[in-house]
Amino acid sequence: MGETQVTTHEGRSKAGPSPTAAQAAPEAATAPTTPPASGKTGRLLAGFRSLRMPRRPRLWFEILLIAVSYWLYSLVRNAVPEQKAQALRNADWIWSAEKSLGLAFEETVNHAVNSVTWLIVSMNYYYATLHFVVTIGVLVWLFRRHPGRYAATRLVLFATTAVALLGYYLYPLAPPRLMNGTNFIDTVLLHETWGSMASGNFKNMSNQYAAMPSMHIGWSLWCGLTIFALASAPWARILGLLYPTLTLVVIVATANHFWLDAVGGMACLAFGYAVSRVWYGSLPHRLPKWVPDRRGRLTGLRAARLPRPASEPEPEKRPESSPSGV
């Protein structure tokens, strides 16, 4: 066992396994290390393991899943009782806690930014639109360029949002702009900015007392960390870090959130990463970038730009015949 046999072919010597070793190798490769489960239990275990394996996402399924999930999220969030009195009491407590820490700066930022009309109007539109546009853009980028990491990263976002719903139910909180006895400015209402459901004509379409945790921070930080971990261009990684930072300034300047709401959003995101880590056994950015399709071939590779991985061998080349036909 383990001997080698030397053969000669066209003047070149070639070492290979002895007949005994060659016969034993297939048996060793196919021999299971642990007894396989059989019957219904085995099928259930195999199905469970397959669910935890990164796979190529399907476009139609992802579009349907995201649409249904956001519809359910909006339905549940808006169905949570507004509990106005309790939400205002909680806001007073948050404001007092920040004052005791010497970090109650939201009102100062709100008034300072509001004094520059073009800046505050831009922030109003930022708050109303980029929350969705950037998040969807990152999902599309993951789907196309990082299919092996897509499902795990999407699970982070979904788990983060799901636990946020629990926070809306257990801790109703009024945003600073709706507090009594303070000088916060509702910048959307003042400047009649279009598009935000937080104030104005759309305020009845959204629960006004669901400020804790801030999903503007939860989602933007998810976008930023994903871009920072997976992007190759330095400028993209820098923008990834700047995006949640600017979002924090926007939610405070528009008086839609306390900075402690942002802490709540970060805690929800940490929970989301923990769920994904437990389910997939690894953080999303450490999973393989490419995954096999239904036929077992790696998808998404561009031969001109990316080398063929070792798991997908080069096709065999046919020997070229000499002109004489030998």
mmCIF file of C-alpha atoms in Angstrom:
data_model
loop_
_atom_site.group_PDB
_atom_site.id
_atom_site.type_symbol
_atom_site.label_atom_id
_atom_site.label_comp_id
_atom_site.label_asym_id
_atom_site.label_seq_id
_atom_site.Cartn_x
_atom_site.Cartn_y
_atom_site.Cartn_z
ATOM 1 C CA MET A 1 0.000 0.000 0.000
ATOM 2 C CA GLY A 2 1.357 3.427 -0.896
ATOM 3 C CA GLU A 3 3.886 2.064 -3.412
ATOM 4 C CA THR A 4 4.447 3.844 -6.695
ATOM 5 C CA GLN A 5 4.869 2.354 -10.135
ATOM 6 C CA VAL A 6 7.026 4.031 -12.749
ATOM 7 C CA THR A 7 6.005 3.820 -16.398
ATOM 8 C CA THR A 8 7.780 5.107 -19.488
ATOM 9 C CA HIS A 9 5.957 6.953 -22.250
ATOM 10 C CA GLU A 10 7.780 8.554 -25.202
ATOM 11 C CA GLY A 11 11.048 8.820 -23.330
ATOM 12 C CA ARG A 12 9.500 10.398 -20.212
ATOM 13 C CA SER A 13 9.093 8.673 -16.905
ATOM 14 C CA LYS A 14 5.810 9.079 -15.040
ATOM 15 C CA ALA A 15 5.135 8.096 -11.441
ATOM 16 C CA GLY A 16 1.716 6.797 -10.515
ATOM 17 C CA PRO A 17 0.007 4.736 -7.850
ATOM 18 C CA SER A 18 0.573 1.007 -7.800
ATOM 19 C CA PRO A 19 -2.324 -1.250 -8.874
ATOM 20 C CA THR A 20 -3.079 -1.999 -5.234
ATOM 21 C CA ALA A 21 -3.172 1.678 -4.297
ATOM 22 C CA ALA A 22 -5.172 2.553 -7.405
ATOM 23 C CA GLN A 23 -7.803 0.011 -6.496
ATOM 24 C CA ALA A 24 -7.996 1.211 -2.904
ATOM 25 C CA ALA A 25 -8.217 4.920 -3.749
ATOM 26 C CA PRO A 26 -11.796 4.871 -5.139
ATOM 27 C CA GLU A 27 -12.932 2.814 -2.177
ATOM 28 C CA ALA A 28 -11.367 5.287 0.281
ATOM 29 C CA ALA A 29 -12.916 8.237 -1.575
ATOM 30 C CA THR A 30 -16.372 6.748 -1.527
ATOM 31 C CA ALA A 31 -16.311 5.259 1.948
ATOM 32 C CA PRO A 32 -18.479 7.327 4.312
ATOM 33 C CA THR A 33 -16.867 8.504 7.521
ATOM 34 C CA THR A 34 -20.135 8.291 9.461
ATOM 35 C CA PRO A 35 -23.126 6.045 8.948
ATOM 36 C CA PRO A 36 -25.650 7.913 6.773
ATOM 37 C CA ALA A 37 -29.125 8.505 8.115
ATOM 38 C CA SER A 38 -31.797 6.555 6.354
ATOM 39 C CA GLY A 39 -35.504 6.810 5.787
ATOM 40 C CA LYS A 40 -37.616 9.843 6.572
ATOM 41 C CA THR A 41 -35.156 11.192 9.151
ATOM 42 C CA GLY A 42 -32.339 11.118 6.620
ATOM 43 C CA ARG A 43 -34.392 12.954 4.042
ATOM 44 C CA LEU A 44 -35.372 15.599 6.584
ATOM 45 C CA LEU A 45 -31.758 16.105 7.658
ATOM 46 C CA ALA A 46 -30.604 16.322 4.057
ATOM 47 C CA GLY A 47 -33.325 18.850 3.275
ATOM 48 C CA PHE A 48 -32.399 20.923 6.321
ATOM 49 C CA ARG A 49 -28.712 20.931 5.367
ATOM 50 C CA SER A 50 -29.553 21.955 1.820
ATOM 51 C CA LEU A 51 -31.488 24.972 3.116
ATOM 52 C CA ARG A 52 -28.358 26.187 4.898
ATOM 53 C CA MET A 53 -26.147 25.908 1.818
ATOM 54 C CA PRO A 54 -25.493 29.092 -0.181
ATOM 55 C CA ARG A 55 -27.165 28.824 -3.572
ATOM 56 C CA ARG A 56 -27.809 30.884 -6.663
ATOM 57 C CA PRO A 57 -30.784 33.199 -5.990
ATOM 58 C CA ARG A 58 -33.691 33.198 -8.431
ATOM 59 C CA LEU A 59 -34.792 36.602 -9.672
ATOM 60 C CA TRP A 60 -38.543 35.964 -9.708
ATOM 61 C CA PHE A 61 -38.470 34.509 -6.206
ATOM 62 C CA GLU A 62 -36.425 37.404 -4.787
ATOM 63 C CA ILE A 63 -38.709 40.042 -6.291
ATOM 64 C CA LEU A 64 -41.767 38.266 -4.890
ATOM 65 C CA LEU A 65 -40.134 37.714 -1.496
ATOM 66 C CA ILE A 66 -39.038 41.336 -1.086
ATOM 67 C CA ALA A 67 -42.409 42.700 -2.223
ATOM 68 C CA VAL A 68 -44.399 40.442 0.107
ATOM 69 C CA SER A 69 -42.014 41.027 3.008
ATOM 70 C CA TYR A 70 -42.162 44.797 2.728
ATOM 71 C CA TRP A 71 -45.949 44.664 2.435
ATOM 72 C CA LEU A 72 -46.140 42.581 5.616
ATOM 73 C CA TYR A 73 -43.665 44.879 7.365
ATOM 74 C CA SER A 74 -45.719 47.967 6.511
ATOM 75 C CA LEU A 75 -48.949 46.195 7.476
ATOM 76 C CA VAL A 76 -47.651 45.090 10.871
ATOM 77 C CA ARG A 77 -45.860 48.364 11.611
ATOM 78 C CA ASN A 78 -48.943 50.429 10.874
ATOM 79 C CA ALA A 79 -51.222 48.001 12.718
ATOM 80 C CA VAL A 80 -49.293 48.496 15.961
ATOM 81 C CA PRO A 81 -51.399 50.708 18.267
ATOM 82 C CA GLU A 82 -50.092 54.238 18.153
ATOM 83 C CA GLN A 83 -50.451 54.722 21.929
ATOM 84 C CA LYS A 84 -49.908 58.448 21.640
ATOM 85 C CA ALA A 85 -49.845 59.194 25.377
ATOM 86 C CA GLN A 86 -47.297 56.463 26.113
ATOM 87 C CA ALA A 87 -45.228 57.433 23.067
ATOM 88 C CA LEU A 88 -45.015 61.037 24.284
ATOM 89 C CA ARG A 89 -44.051 59.912 27.791
ATOM 90 C CA ASN A 90 -41.309 57.732 26.372
ATOM 91 C CA ALA A 91 -40.047 60.647 24.271
ATOM 92 C CA ASP A 92 -39.866 62.858 27.368
ATOM 93 C CA TRP A 93 -37.886 60.124 29.134
ATOM 94 C CA ILE A 94 -35.445 59.758 26.214
ATOM 95 C CA TRP A 95 -34.957 63.519 26.027
ATOM 96 C CA SER A 96 -34.322 63.721 29.783
ATOM 97 C CA ALA A 97 -31.876 60.816 29.617
ATOM 98 C CA GLU A 98 -29.912 62.504 26.849
ATOM 99 C CA LYS A 99 -29.829 65.751 28.843
ATOM 100 C CA SER A 100 -28.475 63.915 31.867
ATOM 101 C CA LEU A 101 -25.726 62.492 29.647
ATOM 102 C CA GLY A 102 -24.962 65.944 28.250
ATOM 103 C CA LEU A 103 -25.727 64.690 24.716
ATOM 104 C CA ALA A 104 -29.080 66.304 23.960
ATOM 105 C CA PHE A 105 -27.895 68.017 20.774
ATOM 106 C CA GLU A 106 -30.789 67.181 18.434
ATOM 107 C CA GLU A 107 -32.610 70.491 18.849
ATOM 108 C CA THR A 108 -29.450 72.507 18.128
ATOM 109 C CA VAL A 109 -28.732 70.507 14.963
ATOM 110 C CA ASN A 110 -32.369 70.772 13.887
ATOM 111 C CA HIS A 111 -32.403 74.580 14.100
ATOM 112 C CA ALA A 112 -28.930 75.027 12.590
ATOM 113 C CA VAL A 113 -29.629 72.944 9.477
ATOM 114 C CA ASN A 114 -33.120 74.391 9.075
ATOM 115 C CA SER A 115 -31.607 77.854 8.739
ATOM 116 C CA VAL A 116 -30.118 76.769 5.379
ATOM 117 C CA THR A 117 -33.178 76.160 3.238
ATOM 118 C CA TRP A 118 -31.580 74.270 0.343
ATOM 119 C CA LEU A 119 -29.751 71.992 2.779
ATOM 120 C CA ILE A 120 -32.742 71.049 4.891
ATOM 121 C CA VAL A 121 -34.953 70.513 1.829
ATOM 122 C CA SER A 122 -32.284 68.225 0.390
ATOM 123 C CA MET A 123 -32.202 66.299 3.648
ATOM 124 C CA ASN A 124 -35.985 65.961 3.617
ATOM 125 C CA TYR A 125 -35.817 64.312 0.203
ATOM 126 C CA TYR A 126 -32.836 62.217 1.314
ATOM 127 C CA TYR A 127 -34.888 60.923 4.252
ATOM 128 C CA ALA A 128 -37.874 60.113 2.033
ATOM 129 C CA THR A 129 -36.103 58.379 -0.854
ATOM 130 C CA LEU A 130 -32.594 57.019 -0.283
ATOM 131 C CA HIS A 131 -33.809 54.749 2.501
ATOM 132 C CA PHE A 132 -35.406 52.596 -0.207
ATOM 133 C CA VAL A 133 -33.300 53.411 -3.285
ATOM 134 C CA VAL A 134 -29.906 52.567 -1.777
ATOM 135 C CA THR A 135 -31.154 49.439 -0.002
ATOM 136 C CA ILE A 136 -32.674 48.038 -3.204
ATOM 137 C CA GLY A 137 -29.543 49.025 -5.123
ATOM 138 C CA VAL A 138 -27.319 47.055 -2.731
ATOM 139 C CA LEU A 139 -29.607 44.021 -3.021
ATOM 140 C CA VAL A 140 -29.380 44.155 -6.830
ATOM 141 C CA TRP A 141 -25.577 44.498 -6.658
ATOM 142 C CA LEU A 142 -25.348 41.485 -4.349
ATOM 143 C CA PHE A 143 -27.629 39.463 -6.607
ATOM 144 C CA ARG A 144 -25.488 40.128 -9.678
ATOM 145 C CA ARG A 145 -21.941 40.233 -8.308
ATOM 146 C CA HIS A 146 -22.037 38.179 -5.085
ATOM 147 C CA PRO A 147 -24.687 35.476 -5.572
ATOM 148 C CA GLY A 148 -23.107 33.147 -3.019
ATOM 149 C CA ARG A 149 -23.381 35.804 -0.307
ATOM 150 C CA TYR A 150 -26.748 37.199 -1.328
ATOM 151 C CA ALA A 151 -29.053 34.971 0.747
ATOM 152 C CA ALA A 152 -27.025 35.336 3.950
ATOM 153 C CA THR A 153 -26.801 39.117 3.614
ATOM 154 C CA ARG A 154 -30.496 39.339 2.776
ATOM 155 C CA LEU A 155 -31.261 37.300 5.903
ATOM 156 C CA VAL A 156 -29.407 39.922 7.977
ATOM 157 C CA LEU A 157 -31.696 42.622 6.587
ATOM 158 C CA PHE A 158 -34.865 40.596 7.103
ATOM 159 C CA ALA A 159 -33.998 39.575 10.680
ATOM 160 C CA THR A 160 -33.076 43.168 11.523
ATOM 161 C CA THR A 161 -36.418 44.431 10.247
ATOM 162 C CA ALA A 162 -38.394 41.674 11.976
ATOM 163 C CA VAL A 163 -36.976 42.407 15.410
ATOM 164 C CA ALA A 164 -37.583 46.130 14.839
ATOM 165 C CA LEU A 165 -41.314 45.398 14.633
ATOM 166 C CA LEU A 166 -41.109 44.004 18.143
ATOM 167 C CA GLY A 167 -39.533 47.262 19.286
ATOM 168 C CA TYR A 168 -42.351 49.311 17.724
ATOM 169 C CA TYR A 169 -44.898 47.253 19.615
ATOM 170 C CA LEU A 170 -43.156 47.173 23.001
ATOM 171 C CA TYR A 171 -41.797 50.713 23.053
ATOM 172 C CA PRO A 172 -43.914 53.284 21.210
ATOM 173 C CA LEU A 173 -41.943 56.488 20.832
ATOM 174 C CA ALA A 174 -42.841 59.896 19.456
ATOM 175 C CA PRO A 175 -40.225 61.545 17.224
ATOM 176 C CA PRO A 176 -38.787 64.852 18.478
ATOM 177 C CA ARG A 177 -40.897 66.872 16.001
ATOM 178 C CA LEU A 178 -44.113 65.665 17.706
ATOM 179 C CA MET A 179 -43.046 66.310 21.304
ATOM 180 C CA ASN A 180 -44.868 68.785 23.528
ATOM 181 C CA GLY A 181 -43.077 71.664 25.226
ATOM 182 C CA THR A 182 -40.013 71.670 22.950
ATOM 183 C CA ASN A 183 -38.863 73.823 20.058
ATOM 184 C CA PHE A 184 -38.208 71.120 17.487
ATOM 185 C CA ILE A 185 -39.113 72.075 13.900
ATOM 186 C CA ASP A 186 -41.004 69.660 11.677
ATOM 187 C CA THR A 187 -38.926 70.431 8.587
ATOM 188 C CA VAL A 188 -41.107 68.443 6.183
ATOM 189 C CA LEU A 189 -44.233 70.275 7.298
ATOM 190 C CA LEU A 190 -42.532 73.681 7.305
ATOM 191 C CA HIS A 191 -41.017 73.398 3.840
ATOM 192 C CA GLU A 192 -43.876 71.326 2.379
ATOM 193 C CA THR A 193 -41.492 68.682 1.136
ATOM 194 C CA TRP A 194 -43.056 66.026 -1.066
ATOM 195 C CA GLY A 195 -42.636 62.315 -0.590
ATOM 196 C CA SER A 196 -42.178 61.745 3.132
ATOM 197 C CA MET A 197 -44.733 59.686 5.051
ATOM 198 C CA ALA A 198 -43.520 61.139 8.320
ATOM 199 C CA SER A 199 -45.405 64.416 7.974
ATOM 200 C CA GLY A 200 -47.755 66.320 5.717
ATOM 201 C CA ASN A 201 -50.351 64.652 3.499
ATOM 202 C CA PHE A 202 -48.909 61.159 3.959
ATOM 203 C CA LYS A 203 -48.743 61.090 7.749
ATOM 204 C CA ASN A 204 -51.930 59.039 8.070
ATOM 205 C CA MET A 205 -50.373 56.237 5.995
ATOM 206 C CA SER A 206 -47.656 55.514 8.557
ATOM 207 C CA ASN A 207 -47.492 54.976 12.303
ATOM 208 C CA GLN A 208 -46.164 58.264 13.638
ATOM 209 C CA TYR A 209 -45.120 56.773 16.978
ATOM 210 C CA ALA A 210 -42.758 54.046 15.760
ATOM 211 C CA ALA A 211 -39.434 55.867 16.077
ATOM 212 C CA MET A 212 -37.578 53.282 18.171
ATOM 213 C CA PRO A 213 -35.559 51.621 16.700
ATOM 214 C CA SER A 214 -34.579 53.660 13.654
ATOM 215 C CA MET A 215 -34.617 51.484 10.551
ATOM 216 C CA HIS A 216 -33.134 54.384 8.596
ATOM 217 C CA ILE A 217 -29.992 53.622 10.604
ATOM 218 C CA GLY A 218 -30.483 49.859 10.617
ATOM 219 C CA TRP A 219 -30.841 49.665 6.832
ATOM 220 C CA SER A 220 -28.219 52.295 5.984
ATOM 221 C CA LEU A 221 -25.657 50.646 8.256
ATOM 222 C CA TRP A 222 -26.474 47.293 6.635
ATOM 223 C CA CYS A 223 -25.799 48.899 3.240
ATOM 224 C CA GLY A 224 -22.611 50.559 4.433
ATOM 225 C CA LEU A 225 -21.097 47.472 6.055
ATOM 226 C CA THR A 226 -22.003 45.299 3.070
ATOM 227 C CA ILE A 227 -20.348 47.698 0.624
ATOM 228 C CA PHE A 228 -17.299 48.124 2.851
ATOM 229 C CA ALA A 229 -16.835 44.363 3.250
ATOM 230 C CA LEU A 230 -17.373 43.338 -0.375
ATOM 231 C CA ALA A 231 -16.485 46.269 -2.643
ATOM 232 C CA SER A 232 -13.017 46.248 -4.197
ATOM 233 C CA ALA A 233 -12.753 49.934 -5.117
ATOM 234 C CA PRO A 234 -11.455 52.092 -2.237
ATOM 235 C CA TRP A 235 -13.804 54.973 -3.120
ATOM 236 C CA ALA A 236 -16.814 52.625 -2.899
ATOM 237 C CA ARG A 237 -15.759 51.378 0.520
ATOM 238 C CA ILE A 238 -15.381 54.968 1.740
ATOM 239 C CA LEU A 239 -18.849 55.851 0.442
ATOM 240 C CA GLY A 240 -20.173 52.768 2.192
ATOM 241 C CA LEU A 241 -18.997 54.116 5.539
ATOM 242 C CA LEU A 242 -20.129 57.674 4.817
ATOM 243 C CA TYR A 243 -23.702 56.647 3.951
ATOM 244 C CA PRO A 244 -24.867 55.618 7.463
ATOM 245 C CA THR A 245 -22.929 58.526 8.955
ATOM 246 C CA LEU A 246 -24.768 61.036 6.765
ATOM 247 C CA THR A 247 -28.052 59.237 7.458
ATOM 248 C CA LEU A 248 -27.538 59.795 11.189
ATOM 249 C CA VAL A 249 -27.112 63.532 10.566
ATOM 250 C CA VAL A 250 -30.269 63.569 8.416
ATOM 251 C CA ILE A 251 -32.568 61.797 10.892
ATOM 252 C CA VAL A 252 -31.447 64.159 13.650
ATOM 253 C CA ALA A 253 -31.571 67.352 11.548
ATOM 254 C CA THR A 254 -35.106 66.605 10.316
ATOM 255 C CA ALA A 255 -36.271 65.903 13.909
ATOM 256 C CA ASN A 256 -37.476 62.420 12.964
ATOM 257 C CA HIS A 257 -35.310 60.559 15.491
ATOM 258 C CA PHE A 258 -33.259 60.877 18.641
ATOM 259 C CA TRP A 259 -29.695 59.627 18.386
ATOM 260 C CA LEU A 260 -30.666 56.880 20.841
ATOM 261 C CA ASP A 261 -33.083 55.597 18.182
ATOM 262 C CA ALA A 262 -29.992 55.031 16.056
ATOM 263 C CA VAL A 263 -28.468 52.945 18.841
ATOM 264 C CA GLY A 264 -31.632 50.850 18.788
ATOM 265 C CA GLY A 265 -31.239 50.364 15.034
ATOM 266 C CA MET A 266 -27.634 49.231 15.507
ATOM 267 C CA ALA A 267 -28.722 46.704 18.145
ATOM 268 C CA CYS A 268 -31.316 45.276 15.723
ATOM 269 C CA LEU A 269 -28.660 44.985 13.022
ATOM 270 C CA ALA A 270 -26.356 43.122 15.417
ATOM 271 C CA PHE A 271 -29.215 40.682 16.044
ATOM 272 C CA GLY A 272 -29.655 40.256 12.288
ATOM 273 C CA TYR A 273 -25.977 39.385 11.824
ATOM 274 C CA ALA A 274 -26.179 36.912 14.714
ATOM 275 C CA VAL A 275 -29.139 35.134 13.092
ATOM 276 C CA SER A 276 -27.335 34.879 9.754
ATOM 277 C CA ARG A 277 -24.151 33.659 11.461
ATOM 278 C CA VAL A 278 -26.015 30.888 13.282
ATOM 279 C CA TRP A 279 -27.950 29.781 10.202
ATOM 280 C CA TYR A 280 -25.115 29.774 7.651
ATOM 281 C CA GLY A 281 -22.264 29.064 10.051
ATOM 282 C CA SER A 282 -20.339 32.117 8.890
ATOM 283 C CA LEU A 283 -20.656 35.841 8.425
ATOM 284 C CA PRO A 284 -21.952 36.735 4.938
ATOM 285 C CA HIS A 285 -18.730 38.233 3.588
ATOM 286 C CA ARG A 286 -16.813 35.029 4.405
ATOM 287 C CA LEU A 287 -19.064 32.810 2.311
ATOM 288 C CA PRO A 288 -18.027 31.882 -1.246
ATOM 289 C CA LYS A 289 -18.711 34.576 -3.817
ATOM 290 C CA TRP A 290 -19.829 32.189 -6.572
ATOM 291 C CA VAL A 291 -22.202 29.248 -6.254
ATOM 292 C CA PRO A 292 -23.135 26.411 -8.618
ATOM 293 C CA ASP A 293 -26.287 26.557 -10.689
ATOM 294 C CA ARG A 294 -28.743 23.678 -11.148
ATOM 295 C CA ARG A 295 -26.278 21.870 -13.416
ATOM 296 C CA GLY A 296 -23.483 22.170 -10.882
ATOM 297 C CA ARG A 297 -21.567 24.820 -12.841
ATOM 298 C CA LEU A 298 -20.310 28.002 -11.235
ATOM 299 C CA THR A 299 -22.308 30.993 -12.398
ATOM 300 C CA GLY A 300 -21.422 34.621 -12.801
ATOM 301 C CA LEU A 301 -17.826 34.062 -13.930
ATOM 302 C CA ARG A 302 -16.381 36.217 -16.673
ATOM 303 C CA ALA A 303 -13.491 34.422 -18.275
ATOM 304 C CA ALA A 304 -11.895 37.624 -19.467
ATOM 305 C CA ARG A 305 -11.682 39.068 -15.984
ATOM 306 C CA LEU A 306 -11.758 36.248 -13.448
ATOM 307 C CA PRO A 307 -9.672 33.046 -13.298
ATOM 308 C CA ARG A 308 -11.482 29.725 -13.365
ATOM 309 C CA PRO A 309 -11.601 28.354 -9.796
ATOM 310 C CA ALA A 310 -9.954 25.073 -8.876
ATOM 311 C CA SER A 311 -13.355 23.472 -8.251
ATOM 312 C CA GLU A 312 -14.200 23.827 -11.967
ATOM 313 C CA PRO A 313 -11.381 22.079 -13.920
ATOM 314 C CA GLU A 314 -10.255 23.109 -17.350
ATOM 315 C CA PRO A 315 -11.839 21.140 -20.213
ATOM 316 C CA GLU A 316 -9.683 18.372 -21.626
ATOM 317 C CA LYS A 317 -7.754 19.252 -24.771
ATOM 318 C CA ARG A 318 -7.761 16.827 -27.676
ATOM 319 C CA PRO A 319 -4.292 15.779 -28.911
ATOM 320 C CA GLU A 320 -3.303 17.459 -32.134
ATOM 321 C CA SER A 321 -2.351 15.139 -35.002
ATOM 322 C CA SER A 322 0.768 15.726 -37.052
ATOM 323 C CA PRO A 323 0.492 16.705 -40.730
ATOM 324 C CA SER A 324 1.608 13.236 -41.705
ATOM 325 C CA GLY A 325 -1.277 11.683 -39.863
ATOM 326 C CA VAL A 326 0.931 9.864 -37.314
#
